[in-house]
Amino acid sequence: ETGVTQTPRHLVMGMTNKKSLKCEQHLGHNAMYWYKQSAKKPLELMFVYNFKEQTENNSVPSRFSPECPNSSHLFLHLHTLQPEDSALYLCASSQDSGDEQFFGPGTRLTVL
Amino acid sequence: GENVEQHPSTLSVQEGDSAVIKCTYSDSASNYFPWYKQELGKRPQLIIDIRSNVGEKKDQRIAVTLNKTAKHFSLHITETQPEDSAVYFCAASMTGGYNKLIFGAGTRLAVHP
């Protein structure tokens, strides 16, 4: 599959569960991003990885833990989430020196 | 840090009319201003972008203007069509290495036949 893919597309979890979101890009990009999209709020940048190194952590609570094992894969590990964490989580990638970010389809997360 | 404000939050137009969405930004160091379109249930997709060394850019029915002095930029859609109905997001960033985009809250555009 081409472009940016995310799995799962939908996830329902309890507050005590541990789950992981996966993002994969097939574009040869070196920068990858996690965004949170809630209703009636701007897209919020959570984390940025550039050449596998985390370069931005936008004051995200520690219950969200990112992992970037290589430039093509990005994970978001979830632990002890709150109902207000329910949102669409979008992954994106870009060239290290480029501008356009390509988004994945997102994971719709519901925390019960 | 950068802050982006976007207006209006909703916009309803008749097919064939023009639509204008405006954004302001706070950080004068920002130099890249993209616009993304997000259709219902789909991912955001870049439709046009502009850099700070350009005042206007056009791509068919879509145009973007930038006023660096006033720190605002606008999206103009002419001859709107029902398939233009979507949420539009503006963003601002300072590029270099990677791209830390700060997004506006979005404008829901409805084009009525």
Short mmCIF file of N, CA and C in Angstrom, two decimals, chain A residues 4 31 33 35 37 41-43 45 48 50 55-56 58 88 90 95-97 99-101 103-105, chain B residues 4 32 36 38 41-46 49 51 89 95-106:
data_model
loop_
_atom_site.label_atom_id
_atom_site.label_comp_id
_atom_site.label_asym_id
_atom_site.label_seq_id
_atom_site.Cartn_x
_atom_site.Cartn_y
_atom_site.Cartn_z
N VAL A 4 0.64 6.86 3.49
CA VAL A 4 0.73 6.71 4.94
C VAL A 4 -0.45 5.86 5.42
N ALA A 31 10.73 12.53 8.39
CA ALA A 31 10.07 13.12 9.55
C ALA A 31 8.67 12.53 9.68
N TYR A 33 5.02 12.48 12.35
CA TYR A 33 4.30 13.31 13.31
C TYR A 33 3.07 12.58 13.86
N TYR A 35 -0.64 13.68 15.53
CA TYR A 35 -1.56 14.77 15.82
C TYR A 35 -2.79 14.18 16.52
N GLN A 37 -6.87 15.04 16.86
CA GLN A 37 -7.95 15.85 16.31
C GLN A 37 -9.23 15.59 17.10
N LYS A 41 -11.92 21.51 17.76
CA LYS A 41 -10.60 22.02 18.19
C LYS A 41 -9.62 21.90 17.03
N PRO A 42 -8.60 22.73 17.03
CA PRO A 42 -7.60 22.61 15.97
C PRO A 42 -6.85 21.28 16.06
N LEU A 43 -6.29 20.87 14.95
CA LEU A 43 -5.36 19.76 14.97
C LEU A 43 -4.22 20.10 15.92
N LEU A 45 -0.58 19.25 17.41
CA LEU A 45 0.64 18.49 17.25
C LEU A 45 1.05 17.88 18.58
N VAL A 48 6.98 15.00 17.25
CA VAL A 48 7.66 15.01 15.97
C VAL A 48 8.92 14.17 16.08
N ASN A 50 12.32 13.25 13.74
CA ASN A 50 13.10 13.58 12.56
C ASN A 50 14.31 12.66 12.54
N THR A 55 12.05 15.22 18.24
CA THR A 55 12.45 16.62 18.24
C THR A 55 11.41 17.54 18.85
N GLU A 56 10.18 17.03 19.02
CA GLU A 56 9.13 17.85 19.63
C GLU A 56 8.27 16.96 20.52
N ASN A 58 4.96 18.14 22.54
CA ASN A 58 4.16 19.34 22.76
C ASN A 58 3.39 19.25 24.07
N LEU A 88 -9.63 11.53 17.20
CA LEU A 88 -9.01 10.94 16.01
C LEU A 88 -7.51 11.22 16.10
N LEU A 90 -4.06 11.22 14.22
CA LEU A 90 -3.55 11.25 12.86
C LEU A 90 -2.03 11.20 12.87
N GLN A 95 9.22 15.02 4.05
CA GLN A 95 10.66 14.98 3.80
C GLN A 95 11.38 15.81 4.86
N ASP A 96 12.60 15.50 5.15
CA ASP A 96 13.30 16.25 6.18
C ASP A 96 13.44 17.72 5.81
N SER A 97 13.54 18.00 4.56
CA SER A 97 13.71 19.39 4.17
C SER A 97 12.51 19.90 3.38
N ASP A 99 8.19 20.45 2.83
CA ASP A 99 7.16 21.16 3.56
C ASP A 99 5.85 20.39 3.67
N GLU A 100 5.41 19.76 2.60
CA GLU A 100 4.09 19.13 2.63
C GLU A 100 4.09 17.93 3.56
N GLN A 101 3.11 17.89 4.43
CA GLN A 101 2.91 16.73 5.29
C GLN A 101 1.80 15.88 4.69
N PHE A 103 -0.83 12.95 5.37
CA PHE A 103 -1.52 12.37 6.53
C PHE A 103 -1.98 10.95 6.26
N GLY A 104 -2.02 10.16 7.33
CA GLY A 104 -2.67 8.87 7.28
C GLY A 104 -4.16 9.02 7.50
N PRO A 105 -4.92 7.93 7.43
CA PRO A 105 -6.38 8.01 7.58
C PRO A 105 -6.84 8.20 9.01
N VAL B 4 -2.49 30.43 15.60
CA VAL B 4 -3.19 30.69 14.35
C VAL B 4 -4.68 30.77 14.62
N TYR B 32 5.93 29.54 6.15
CA TYR B 32 5.25 28.57 5.30
C TYR B 32 3.81 28.45 5.74
N TYR B 36 -5.17 22.89 4.13
CA TYR B 36 -5.57 21.50 4.00
C TYR B 36 -7.09 21.41 3.91
N GLN B 38 -10.24 18.70 4.44
CA GLN B 38 -10.59 17.42 5.04
C GLN B 38 -12.06 17.14 4.78
N GLY B 41 -14.86 12.14 7.20
CA GLY B 41 -14.35 10.79 7.36
C GLY B 41 -13.05 10.50 6.63
N LYS B 42 -12.42 11.54 6.10
CA LYS B 42 -11.19 11.33 5.35
C LYS B 42 -10.02 12.08 5.98
N ARG B 43 -8.84 11.83 5.47
CA ARG B 43 -7.65 12.46 6.00
C ARG B 43 -7.49 13.88 5.44
N PRO B 44 -6.81 14.77 6.17
CA PRO B 44 -6.52 16.10 5.61
C PRO B 44 -5.58 15.95 4.41
N GLN B 45 -5.83 16.76 3.39
CA GLN B 45 -4.97 16.75 2.20
C GLN B 45 -4.61 18.17 1.83
N LEU B 46 -3.35 18.37 1.48
CA LEU B 46 -2.88 19.70 1.08
C LEU B 46 -3.53 20.11 -0.23
N ASP B 49 -0.33 25.85 -0.94
CA ASP B 49 0.51 26.43 0.10
C ASP B 49 1.23 27.66 -0.46
N ARG B 51 4.66 30.48 0.46
CA ARG B 51 5.80 30.81 1.29
C ARG B 51 5.87 32.32 1.47
N PHE B 89 -8.53 23.75 6.74
CA PHE B 89 -7.63 24.16 7.82
C PHE B 89 -6.48 24.98 7.24
N THR B 95 9.83 26.53 8.53
CA THR B 95 10.38 25.29 8.02
C THR B 95 11.89 25.23 8.20
N GLY B 96 12.38 24.04 8.04
CA GLY B 96 13.81 23.80 8.18
C GLY B 96 14.02 22.49 8.90
N GLY B 97 14.40 21.45 8.19
CA GLY B 97 14.61 20.16 8.84
C GLY B 97 13.32 19.39 8.92
N TYR B 98 12.37 19.89 9.63
CA TYR B 98 11.05 19.30 9.65
C TYR B 98 10.07 20.45 9.78
N ASN B 99 8.83 20.16 9.85
CA ASN B 99 7.82 21.19 9.67
C ASN B 99 6.84 21.15 10.84
N LYS B 100 7.00 22.06 11.80
CA LYS B 100 6.11 22.10 12.96
C LYS B 100 4.92 22.98 12.63
N LEU B 101 3.88 22.35 12.10
CA LEU B 101 2.69 23.09 11.70
C LEU B 101 1.80 23.40 12.89
N ILE B 102 1.35 24.64 12.97
CA ILE B 102 0.33 25.03 13.93
C ILE B 102 -0.93 25.34 13.13
N PHE B 103 -2.00 24.62 13.45
CA PHE B 103 -3.21 24.70 12.65
C PHE B 103 -4.23 25.68 13.24
N GLY B 104 -5.04 26.25 12.36
CA GLY B 104 -6.23 26.97 12.78
C GLY B 104 -7.31 25.97 13.13
N ALA B 105 -8.42 26.47 13.66
CA ALA B 105 -9.49 25.62 14.17
C ALA B 105 -10.34 25.01 13.07
N GLY B 106 -10.21 25.50 11.85
CA GLY B 106 -10.96 24.93 10.74
C GLY B 106 -12.20 25.72 10.38
#
